Coordinates of C-alpha atoms and ligand atoms in Angstrom, one line a residue:
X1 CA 3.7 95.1 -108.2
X2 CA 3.5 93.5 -111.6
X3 CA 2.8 90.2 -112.1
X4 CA 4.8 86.9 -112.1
X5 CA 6.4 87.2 -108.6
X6 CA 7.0 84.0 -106.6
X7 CA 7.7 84.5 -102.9
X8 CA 9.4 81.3 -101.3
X9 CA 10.5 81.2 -97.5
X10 CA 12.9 79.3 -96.0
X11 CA 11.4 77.4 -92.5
X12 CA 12.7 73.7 -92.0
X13 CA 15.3 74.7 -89.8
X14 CA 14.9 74.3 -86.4
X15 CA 16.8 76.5 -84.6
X16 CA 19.1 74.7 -82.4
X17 CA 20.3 77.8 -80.8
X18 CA 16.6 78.6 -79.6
X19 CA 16.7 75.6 -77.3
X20 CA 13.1 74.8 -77.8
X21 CA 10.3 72.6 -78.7
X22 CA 9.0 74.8 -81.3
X23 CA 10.1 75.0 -84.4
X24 CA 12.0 78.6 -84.2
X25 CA 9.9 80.7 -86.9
X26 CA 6.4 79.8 -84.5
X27 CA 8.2 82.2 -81.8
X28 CA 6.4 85.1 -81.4
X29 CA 7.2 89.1 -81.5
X30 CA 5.2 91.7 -81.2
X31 CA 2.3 89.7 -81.0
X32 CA 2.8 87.9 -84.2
X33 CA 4.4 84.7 -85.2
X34 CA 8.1 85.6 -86.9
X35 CA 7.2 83.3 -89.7
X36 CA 3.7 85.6 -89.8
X37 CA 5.7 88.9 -89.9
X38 CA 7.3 87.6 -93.0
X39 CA 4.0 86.1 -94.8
X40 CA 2.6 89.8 -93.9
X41 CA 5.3 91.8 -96.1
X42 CA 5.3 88.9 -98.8
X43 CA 1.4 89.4 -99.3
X44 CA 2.3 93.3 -99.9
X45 CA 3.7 92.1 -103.2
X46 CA 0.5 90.3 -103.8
X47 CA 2.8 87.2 -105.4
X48 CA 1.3 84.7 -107.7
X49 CA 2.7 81.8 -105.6
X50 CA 3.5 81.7 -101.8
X51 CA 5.3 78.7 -101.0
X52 CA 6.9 77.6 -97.2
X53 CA 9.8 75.3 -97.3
X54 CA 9.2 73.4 -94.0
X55 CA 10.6 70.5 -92.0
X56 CA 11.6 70.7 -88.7
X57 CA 8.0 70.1 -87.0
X58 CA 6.0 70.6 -90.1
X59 CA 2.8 69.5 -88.9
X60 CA 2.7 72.9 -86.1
X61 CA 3.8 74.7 -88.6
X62 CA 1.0 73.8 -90.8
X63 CA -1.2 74.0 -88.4
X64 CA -0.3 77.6 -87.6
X65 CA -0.9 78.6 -90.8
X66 CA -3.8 76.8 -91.3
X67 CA -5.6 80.4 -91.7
X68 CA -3.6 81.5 -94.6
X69 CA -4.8 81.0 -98.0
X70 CA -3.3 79.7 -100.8
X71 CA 0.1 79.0 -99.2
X72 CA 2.1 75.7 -100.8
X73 CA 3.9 73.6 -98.5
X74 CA 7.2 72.1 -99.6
X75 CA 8.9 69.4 -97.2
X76 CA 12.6 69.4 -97.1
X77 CA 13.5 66.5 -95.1
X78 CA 16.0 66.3 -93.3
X79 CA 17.4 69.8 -94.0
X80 CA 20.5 69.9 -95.4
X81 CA 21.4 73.7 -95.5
X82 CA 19.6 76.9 -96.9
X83 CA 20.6 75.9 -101.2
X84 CA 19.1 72.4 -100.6
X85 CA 15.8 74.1 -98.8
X86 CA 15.1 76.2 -101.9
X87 CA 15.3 73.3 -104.1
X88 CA 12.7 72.0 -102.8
X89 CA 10.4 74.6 -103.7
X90 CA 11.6 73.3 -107.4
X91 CA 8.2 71.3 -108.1
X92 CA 6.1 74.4 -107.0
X93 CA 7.7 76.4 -109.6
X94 CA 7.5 74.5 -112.7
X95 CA 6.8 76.0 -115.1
X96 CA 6.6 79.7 -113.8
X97 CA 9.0 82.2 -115.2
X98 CA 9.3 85.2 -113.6
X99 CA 11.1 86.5 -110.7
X100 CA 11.4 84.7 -107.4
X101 CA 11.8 86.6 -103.7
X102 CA 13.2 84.6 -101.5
X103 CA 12.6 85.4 -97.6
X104 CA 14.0 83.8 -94.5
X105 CA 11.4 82.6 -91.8
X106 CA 13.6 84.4 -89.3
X107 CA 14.2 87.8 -90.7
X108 CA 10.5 89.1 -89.4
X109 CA 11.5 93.0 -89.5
X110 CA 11.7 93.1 -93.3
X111 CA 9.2 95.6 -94.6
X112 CA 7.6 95.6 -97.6
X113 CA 8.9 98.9 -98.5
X114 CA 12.6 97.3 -98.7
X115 CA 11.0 93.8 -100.2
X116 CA 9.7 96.3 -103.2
X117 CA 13.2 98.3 -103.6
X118 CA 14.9 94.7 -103.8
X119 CA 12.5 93.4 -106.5
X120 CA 12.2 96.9 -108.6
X121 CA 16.0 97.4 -108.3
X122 CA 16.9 93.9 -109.1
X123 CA 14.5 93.9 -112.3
X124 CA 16.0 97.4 -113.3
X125 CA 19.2 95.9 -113.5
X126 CA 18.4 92.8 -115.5
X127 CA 20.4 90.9 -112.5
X128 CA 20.2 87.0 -112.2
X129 CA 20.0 87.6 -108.4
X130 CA 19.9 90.6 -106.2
X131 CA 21.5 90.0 -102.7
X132 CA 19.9 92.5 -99.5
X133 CA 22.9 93.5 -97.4
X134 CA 23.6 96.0 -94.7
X135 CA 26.5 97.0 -92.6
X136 CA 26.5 96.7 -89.3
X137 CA 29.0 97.0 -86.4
X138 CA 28.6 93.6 -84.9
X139 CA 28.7 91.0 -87.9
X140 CA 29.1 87.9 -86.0
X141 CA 27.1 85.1 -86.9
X142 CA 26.5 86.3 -90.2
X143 CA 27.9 85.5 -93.8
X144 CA 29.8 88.5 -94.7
X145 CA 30.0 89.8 -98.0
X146 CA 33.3 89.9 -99.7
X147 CA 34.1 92.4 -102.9
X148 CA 36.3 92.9 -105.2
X149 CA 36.7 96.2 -106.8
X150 CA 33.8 97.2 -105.5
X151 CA 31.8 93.8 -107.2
X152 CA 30.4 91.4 -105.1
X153 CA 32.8 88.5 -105.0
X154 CA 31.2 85.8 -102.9
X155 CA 29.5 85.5 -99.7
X156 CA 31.5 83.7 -96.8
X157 CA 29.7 82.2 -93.8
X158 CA 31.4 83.0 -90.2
X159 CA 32.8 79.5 -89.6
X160 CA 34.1 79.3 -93.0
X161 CA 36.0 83.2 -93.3
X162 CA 39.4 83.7 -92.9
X163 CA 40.2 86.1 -89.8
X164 CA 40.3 89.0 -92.2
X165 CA 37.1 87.7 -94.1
X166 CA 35.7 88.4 -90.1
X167 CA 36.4 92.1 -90.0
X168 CA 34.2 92.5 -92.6
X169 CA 31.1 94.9 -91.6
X170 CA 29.2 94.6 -94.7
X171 CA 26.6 91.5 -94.2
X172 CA 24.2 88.5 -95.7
X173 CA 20.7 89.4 -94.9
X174 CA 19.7 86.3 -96.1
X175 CA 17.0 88.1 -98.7
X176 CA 17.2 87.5 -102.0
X177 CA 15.8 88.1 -105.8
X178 CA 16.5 85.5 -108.5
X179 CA 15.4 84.6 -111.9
X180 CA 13.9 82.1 -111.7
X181 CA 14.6 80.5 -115.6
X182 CA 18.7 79.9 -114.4
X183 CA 17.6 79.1 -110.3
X184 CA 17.4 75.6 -110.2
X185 CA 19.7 74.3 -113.0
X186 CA 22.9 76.3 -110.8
X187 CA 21.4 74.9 -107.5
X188 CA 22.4 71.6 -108.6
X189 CA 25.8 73.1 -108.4
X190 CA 26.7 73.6 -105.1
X191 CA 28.7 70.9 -102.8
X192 CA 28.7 71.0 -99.1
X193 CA 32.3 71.4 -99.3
X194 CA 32.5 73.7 -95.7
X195 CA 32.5 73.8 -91.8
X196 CA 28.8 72.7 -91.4
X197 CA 28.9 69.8 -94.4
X198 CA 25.5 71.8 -95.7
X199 CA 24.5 73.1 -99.0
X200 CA 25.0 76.7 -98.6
X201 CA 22.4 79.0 -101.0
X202 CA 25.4 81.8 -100.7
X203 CA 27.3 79.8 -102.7
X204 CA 25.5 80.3 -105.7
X205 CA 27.1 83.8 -105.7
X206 CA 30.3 82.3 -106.8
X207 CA 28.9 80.0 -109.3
X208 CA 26.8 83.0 -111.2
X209 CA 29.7 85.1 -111.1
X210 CA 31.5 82.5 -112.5
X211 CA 29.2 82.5 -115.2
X212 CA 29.4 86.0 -115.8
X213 CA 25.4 86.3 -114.7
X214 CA 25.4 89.9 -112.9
X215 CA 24.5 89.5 -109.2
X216 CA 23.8 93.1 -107.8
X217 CA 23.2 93.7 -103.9
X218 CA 21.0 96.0 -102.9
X219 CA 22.2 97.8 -99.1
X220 CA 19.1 98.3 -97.1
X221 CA 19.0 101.7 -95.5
X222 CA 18.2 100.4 -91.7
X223 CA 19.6 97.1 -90.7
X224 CA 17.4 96.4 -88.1
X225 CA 15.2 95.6 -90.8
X226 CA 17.6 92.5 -91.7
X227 CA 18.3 91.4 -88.1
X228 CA 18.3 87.2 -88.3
X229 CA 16.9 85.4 -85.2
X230 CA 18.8 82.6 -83.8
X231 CA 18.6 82.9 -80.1
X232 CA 16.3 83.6 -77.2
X233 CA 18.8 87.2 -76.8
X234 CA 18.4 88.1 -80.6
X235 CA 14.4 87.7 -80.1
X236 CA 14.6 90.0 -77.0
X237 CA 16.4 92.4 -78.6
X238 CA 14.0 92.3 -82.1
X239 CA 11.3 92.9 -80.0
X240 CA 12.5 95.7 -78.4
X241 CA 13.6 97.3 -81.4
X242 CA 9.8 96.6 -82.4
X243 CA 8.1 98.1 -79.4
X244 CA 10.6 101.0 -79.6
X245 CA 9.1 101.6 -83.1
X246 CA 5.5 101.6 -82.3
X247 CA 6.2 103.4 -78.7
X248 CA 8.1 106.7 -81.1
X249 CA 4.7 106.5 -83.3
X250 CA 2.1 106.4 -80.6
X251 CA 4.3 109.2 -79.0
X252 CA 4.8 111.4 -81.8
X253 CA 0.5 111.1 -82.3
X254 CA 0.2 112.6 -78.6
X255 CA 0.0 109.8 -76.3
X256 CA 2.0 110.1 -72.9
X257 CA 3.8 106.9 -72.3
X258 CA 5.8 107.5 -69.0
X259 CA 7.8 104.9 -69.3
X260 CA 8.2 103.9 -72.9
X261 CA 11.1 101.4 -71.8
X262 CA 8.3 99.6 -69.4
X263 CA 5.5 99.8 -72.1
X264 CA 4.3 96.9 -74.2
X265 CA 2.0 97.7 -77.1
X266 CA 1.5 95.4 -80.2
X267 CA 1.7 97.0 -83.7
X268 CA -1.3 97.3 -84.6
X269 CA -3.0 99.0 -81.3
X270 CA -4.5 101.7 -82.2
X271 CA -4.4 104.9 -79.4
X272 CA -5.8 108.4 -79.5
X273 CA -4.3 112.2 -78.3
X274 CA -3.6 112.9 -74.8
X275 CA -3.8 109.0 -73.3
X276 CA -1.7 108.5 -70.6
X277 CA -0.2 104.9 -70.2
X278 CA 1.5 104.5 -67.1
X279 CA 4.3 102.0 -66.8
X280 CA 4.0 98.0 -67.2
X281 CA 0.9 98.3 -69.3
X282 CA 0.2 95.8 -71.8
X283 CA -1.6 96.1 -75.3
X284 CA -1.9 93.8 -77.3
X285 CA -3.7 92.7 -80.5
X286 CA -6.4 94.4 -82.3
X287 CA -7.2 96.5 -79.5
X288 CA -8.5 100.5 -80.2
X289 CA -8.4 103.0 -77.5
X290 CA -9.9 106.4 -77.6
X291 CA -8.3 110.0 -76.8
X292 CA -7.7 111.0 -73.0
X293 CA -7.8 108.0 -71.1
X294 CA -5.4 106.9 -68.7
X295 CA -4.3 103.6 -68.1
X296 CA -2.6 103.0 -64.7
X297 CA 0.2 100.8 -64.2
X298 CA 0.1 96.6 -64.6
X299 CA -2.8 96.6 -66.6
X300 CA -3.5 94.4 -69.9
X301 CA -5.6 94.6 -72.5
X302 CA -6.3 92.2 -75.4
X303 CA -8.7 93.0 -78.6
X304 CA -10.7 95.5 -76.7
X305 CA -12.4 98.7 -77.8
X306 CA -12.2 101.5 -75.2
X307 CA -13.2 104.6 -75.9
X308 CA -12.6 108.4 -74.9
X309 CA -12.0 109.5 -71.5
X310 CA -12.0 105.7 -69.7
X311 CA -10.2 105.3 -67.0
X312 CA -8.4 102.2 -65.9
X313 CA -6.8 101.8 -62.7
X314 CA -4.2 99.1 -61.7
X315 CA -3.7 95.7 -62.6
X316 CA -7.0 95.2 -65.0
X317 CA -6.8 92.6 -67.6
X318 CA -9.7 93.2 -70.5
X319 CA -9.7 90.6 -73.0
X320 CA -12.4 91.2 -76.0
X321 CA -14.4 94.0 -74.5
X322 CA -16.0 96.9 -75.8
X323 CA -16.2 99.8 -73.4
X324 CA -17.8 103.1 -74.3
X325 CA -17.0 107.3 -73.5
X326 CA -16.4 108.1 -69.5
X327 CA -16.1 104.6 -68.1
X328 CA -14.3 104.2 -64.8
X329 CA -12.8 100.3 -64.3
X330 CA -10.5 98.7 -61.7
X331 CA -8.3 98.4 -59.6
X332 CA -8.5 94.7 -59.8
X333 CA -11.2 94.1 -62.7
X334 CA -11.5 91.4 -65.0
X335 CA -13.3 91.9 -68.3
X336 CA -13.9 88.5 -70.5
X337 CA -14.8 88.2 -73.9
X338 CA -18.1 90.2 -74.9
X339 CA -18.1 92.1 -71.8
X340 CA -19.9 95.6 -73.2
X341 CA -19.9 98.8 -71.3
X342 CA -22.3 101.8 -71.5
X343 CA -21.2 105.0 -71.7
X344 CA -20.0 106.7 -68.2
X345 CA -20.6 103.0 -66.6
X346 CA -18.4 102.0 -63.5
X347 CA -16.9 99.0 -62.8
X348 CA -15.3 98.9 -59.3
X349 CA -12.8 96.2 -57.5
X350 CA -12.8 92.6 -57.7
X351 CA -15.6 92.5 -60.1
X352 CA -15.7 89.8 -63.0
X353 CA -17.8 90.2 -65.9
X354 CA -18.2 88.0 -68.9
X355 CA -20.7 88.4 -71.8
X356 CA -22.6 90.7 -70.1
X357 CA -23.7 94.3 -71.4
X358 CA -24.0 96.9 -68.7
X359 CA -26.3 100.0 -69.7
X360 CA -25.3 103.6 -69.6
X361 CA -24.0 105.0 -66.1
X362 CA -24.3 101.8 -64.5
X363 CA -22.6 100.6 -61.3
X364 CA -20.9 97.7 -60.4
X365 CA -18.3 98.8 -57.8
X366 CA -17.1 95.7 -55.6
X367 CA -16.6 92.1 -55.5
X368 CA -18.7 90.8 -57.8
X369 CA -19.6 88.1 -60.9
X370 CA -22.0 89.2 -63.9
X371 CA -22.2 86.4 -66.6
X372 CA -24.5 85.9 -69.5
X373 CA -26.0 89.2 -68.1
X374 CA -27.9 92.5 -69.6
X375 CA -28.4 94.8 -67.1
X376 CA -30.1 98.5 -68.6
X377 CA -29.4 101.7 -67.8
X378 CA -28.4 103.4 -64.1
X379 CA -28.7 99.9 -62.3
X380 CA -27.1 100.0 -59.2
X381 CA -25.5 96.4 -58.6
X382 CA -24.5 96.2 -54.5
X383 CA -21.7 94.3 -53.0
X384 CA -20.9 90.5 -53.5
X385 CA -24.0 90.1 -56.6
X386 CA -23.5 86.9 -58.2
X387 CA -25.3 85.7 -61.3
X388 CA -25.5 82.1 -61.1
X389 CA -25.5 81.4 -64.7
X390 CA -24.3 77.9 -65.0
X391 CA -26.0 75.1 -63.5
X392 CA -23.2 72.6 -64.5
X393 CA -24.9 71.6 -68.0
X394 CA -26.4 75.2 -69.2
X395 CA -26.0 78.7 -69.1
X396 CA -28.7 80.5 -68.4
X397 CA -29.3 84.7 -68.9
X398 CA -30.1 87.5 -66.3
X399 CA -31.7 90.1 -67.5
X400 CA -31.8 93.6 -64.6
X401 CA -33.7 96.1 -66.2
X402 CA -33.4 100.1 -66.4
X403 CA -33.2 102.2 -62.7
X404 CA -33.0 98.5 -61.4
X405 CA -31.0 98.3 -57.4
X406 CA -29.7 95.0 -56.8
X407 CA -29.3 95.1 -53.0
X408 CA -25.8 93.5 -51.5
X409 CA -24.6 89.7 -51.6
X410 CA -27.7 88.7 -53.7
X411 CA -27.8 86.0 -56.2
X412 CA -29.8 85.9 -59.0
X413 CA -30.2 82.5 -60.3
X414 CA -30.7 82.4 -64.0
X415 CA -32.7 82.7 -65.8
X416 CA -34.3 85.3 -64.1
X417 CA -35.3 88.9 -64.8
X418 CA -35.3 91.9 -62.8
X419 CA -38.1 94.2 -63.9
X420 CA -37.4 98.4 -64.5
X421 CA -37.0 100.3 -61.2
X422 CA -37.6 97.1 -59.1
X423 CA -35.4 96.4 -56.0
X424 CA -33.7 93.1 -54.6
X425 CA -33.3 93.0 -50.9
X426 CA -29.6 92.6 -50.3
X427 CA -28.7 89.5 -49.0
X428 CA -31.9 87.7 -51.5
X429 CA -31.2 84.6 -53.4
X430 CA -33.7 85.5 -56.2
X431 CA -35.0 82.5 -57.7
X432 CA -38.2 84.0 -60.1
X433 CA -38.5 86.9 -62.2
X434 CA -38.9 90.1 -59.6
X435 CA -41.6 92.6 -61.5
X436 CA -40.9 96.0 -62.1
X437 CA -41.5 98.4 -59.5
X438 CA -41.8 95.6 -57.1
X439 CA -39.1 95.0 -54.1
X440 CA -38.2 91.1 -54.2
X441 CA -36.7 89.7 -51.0
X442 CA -35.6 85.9 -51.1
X443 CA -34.0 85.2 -47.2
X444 CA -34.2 83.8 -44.1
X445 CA -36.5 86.2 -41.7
X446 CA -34.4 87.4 -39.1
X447 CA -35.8 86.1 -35.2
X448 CA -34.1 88.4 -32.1
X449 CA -34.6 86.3 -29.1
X450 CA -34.7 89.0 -26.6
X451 CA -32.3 88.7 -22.8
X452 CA -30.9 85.8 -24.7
X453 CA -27.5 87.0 -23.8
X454 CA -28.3 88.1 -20.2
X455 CA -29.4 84.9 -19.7
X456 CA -26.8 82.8 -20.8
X457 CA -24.2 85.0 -18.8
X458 CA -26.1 83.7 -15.3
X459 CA -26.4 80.1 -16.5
X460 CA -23.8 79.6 -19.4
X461 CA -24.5 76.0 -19.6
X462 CA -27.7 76.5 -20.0
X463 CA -27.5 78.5 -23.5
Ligands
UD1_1 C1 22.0 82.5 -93.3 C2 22.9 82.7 -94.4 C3 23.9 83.9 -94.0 C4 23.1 85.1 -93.6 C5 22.0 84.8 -92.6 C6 21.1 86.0 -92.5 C7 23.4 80.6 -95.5 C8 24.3 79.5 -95.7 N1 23.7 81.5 -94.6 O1 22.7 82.0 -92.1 O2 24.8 84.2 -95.0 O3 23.9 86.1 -93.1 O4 21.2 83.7 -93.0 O5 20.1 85.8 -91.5 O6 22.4 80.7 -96.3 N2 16.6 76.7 -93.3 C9 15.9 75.7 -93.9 N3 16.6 74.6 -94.2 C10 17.8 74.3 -93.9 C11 18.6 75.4 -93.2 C12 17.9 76.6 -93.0 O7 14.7 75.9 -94.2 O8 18.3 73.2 -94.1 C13 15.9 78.0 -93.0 C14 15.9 78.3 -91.5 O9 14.7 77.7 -91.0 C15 15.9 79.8 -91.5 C16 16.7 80.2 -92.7 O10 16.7 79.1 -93.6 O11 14.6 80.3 -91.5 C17 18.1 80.6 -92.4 O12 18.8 79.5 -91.8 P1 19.8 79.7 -90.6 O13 20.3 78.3 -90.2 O14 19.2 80.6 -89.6 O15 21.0 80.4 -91.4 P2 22.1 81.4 -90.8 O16 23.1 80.6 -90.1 O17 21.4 82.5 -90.0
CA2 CA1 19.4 82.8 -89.3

């Protein structure tokens, strides 16, 4: 897009129908922040100035955007309706001719396909300000836009139409384009003269048509894309429409979702052909999953790389691994950050692993912790193997080399290596490196006291 666009967006509010602590644009959809949604679609337009009108709990929501670049912060305090927001952008913008975008922090579906229509259309048109409307079947809640022969007249908030004003289908979205030479001089303009007492931005409609300035609106073609979010229900229903969207994708690339209505998979997830997701699976983040897997039912994953032909059976939660071709996980496996799987490697029930690499067709099928572990190729891990990696003030590595057997209920008690082909006698607390090739037992010798239990049947008090 060409230069000299200014994106502001509107985020002081608090959202009193939210009933929260958080300040309403640091709910989340779809993975994501709402107020993050919007920042993503402004930064398509790659704006010369970004600037957040905040208030309501500014410090979180400074915080939260702590990661963004370049983004100006102006304070409106207290917040006194949507016009008096935007003027406070009014010091950021000395200065700067040019066009201004003006996004709401609770309109997150906006894409930047729409955001470029509004700007090209409104700048074709030589328009003082473009409004973004849409028509929808239930209006309520929003200002409705009101025409004339066909012009747009003026823009009346819910509380403030009359009961024919209401039957209006034809709505606000609350996105606008402005010049921004004429902006602030009309701002001034507006009175609170309506239900709330607040300076409403809509009225500005009336003041440039009053001034003979051409306002144009511009009807987006789906208005999902417009949908406001002022309650709990409304961000329900956005994400829906959100998972509903990426489900139809991942569905129309050739992955099975049996349930689509059941399946929870953030936007940018990437899957491949013939994957099978079975129903209450959750995806989320920057997670990648390969072609013909199948993920069974109640399992999460978060930032994880899986590749082709994995298998994950129920209720698995993988958070930051990376697991290669022909691995078989779960049920009941928990996979922490930096958790790396070799290629046709099994993972079996109850087993934990964190930061711990597990070679190429190796086995770790029941009940067991690996941390701070690298373990080679085609070890066999038994039963109950614990690393002890942490003794309260360090962590310490284990290191099980290639063709290693870890026999059942063993310890290893880092740091502490196993050498290539060597074995561990189940049961063993192993306490110093075992060689390779060597078989390292570290236990109690068993004693069998022999007629022991013949002998305490004749004399039981005796035993
Ligand atoms: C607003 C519009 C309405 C439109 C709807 C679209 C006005 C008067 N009304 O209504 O015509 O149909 O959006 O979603 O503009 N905000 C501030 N400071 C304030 C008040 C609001 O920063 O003093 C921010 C809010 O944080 C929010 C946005 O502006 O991100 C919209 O405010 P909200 O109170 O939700 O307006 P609506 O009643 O939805
Ligand atoms: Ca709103």
């Amino acid at each position: 897009m060409s230069a000299d666009i200014h994106v502001v967006i509107l985020a002081a509010g608090q959202g009193t129908r939210m009933k929260s602590q958080l300040p309403k644009v640091l709910h989340r959809l779809a993975g994501r922040s709402m107020i993050e949604h919007v920042l993503t679609t402004a930064a398509t337009l790659s704006p010369r100035t970004v600037t957040v009108v905040v208030g309501h709990r500014a410090d979180l929501l400074r915080r939260h955007l702590s990661a963004w670049p370049g983004l100006q912060f102006a304070v409106q305090e207290p917040q006194l309706g949507t016009a008096h927001a935007l003027q406070q952008a009014e010091p950021f913008l000395k200065g700067h001719s040019g066009t201004l975008l003006l996004l709401s922090g609770d309109v997150p579906l906006l894409t930047a396909q729409t955001v470029r229509r509004l700007v090209e259309g409104h700048r074709a048109a030589t328009a003082s300000a473009t409004v973004a409307t849409a028509v929808v079947d239930r209006p309520y809640g929003y200002g409705r836009i009101v025409r004339t022969k066909g012009q747009l007249a003026r823009i009346v908030e819910e509380r403030d139409a009359t009961p024919a004003e209401r039957q209006i289908k034809e709505i606000n979205g609350g996105i606008y384009v402005f010049d921004l030479p004429p902006l602030f001089d009309a701002l001034r303009g507006i009175a609170a003269h309506n239900a709330q007492g607040e300076f409403y931005l809509t009225d500005l409609v009336g003041i440039y048509r009053r001034k003979r300035k051409t306002v144009e609106t511009l009807m987006v073609d789906d208005a999902q894309e417009i949908r406001g979010i002022n309650s709990r229900t409304e961000l329900a229903e956005v994400s829906t429409v959100v998972r509903q969207k990426k489900n139809e994708e991942l569905m129309a690339a050739g992955v099975t979702l049996v349930d689509p209505a059941a399946t929870y998979i953030d936007p940018d997830v990437q899957i491949g052909p013939d994957t099978v997701i079975h129903p209450g699976v959750v995806i989320e983040g920057q997670t990648r999953i390969g072609s013909a897997c199948e993920i069974q039912a109640h399992v999460r994953i978060v930032d994880s790389q899986i590749g082709d032909r994995v298998a994950i059976n129920n209720f698995c939660l993988l958070v930051g691994a990376k697991v290669a071709n022909g691995v078989v996980i779960g049920p009941f496996a928990h996979l922490r950050p930096e958790t790396n799987l070799g290629e046709g490697a099994k993972i079996g029930n109850f087993v934990e692993l964190k930061k711990t690499s597990l070679g190429a067709r190796s086995k770790v099928n029941h009940l067991s912790y690996l941390g701070d572990a690298e373990i080679g190729e085609n070890v066999n891990v038994g039963a109950g193997t614990i690393t002890c990696n942490y003794d309260g003030q360090r962590k310490s590595r284990t290191v099980i080399e290639d063709g290693a057997f870890i026999g059942s209920d063993s310890q290893l008690i880092a740091p502490v290596r196993v050498g290539k082909g060597a074995y561990v006698g189940a049961g063993s607390s192993i306490t110093a490196d075992v060689p390779a090739g060597a078989l390292g037992i570290g236990r109690g010798r068993q004693v069998n006291v022999e007629g022991w239990a013949d002998r305490r049947k004749a004399s039981p008090e005796k035993t």
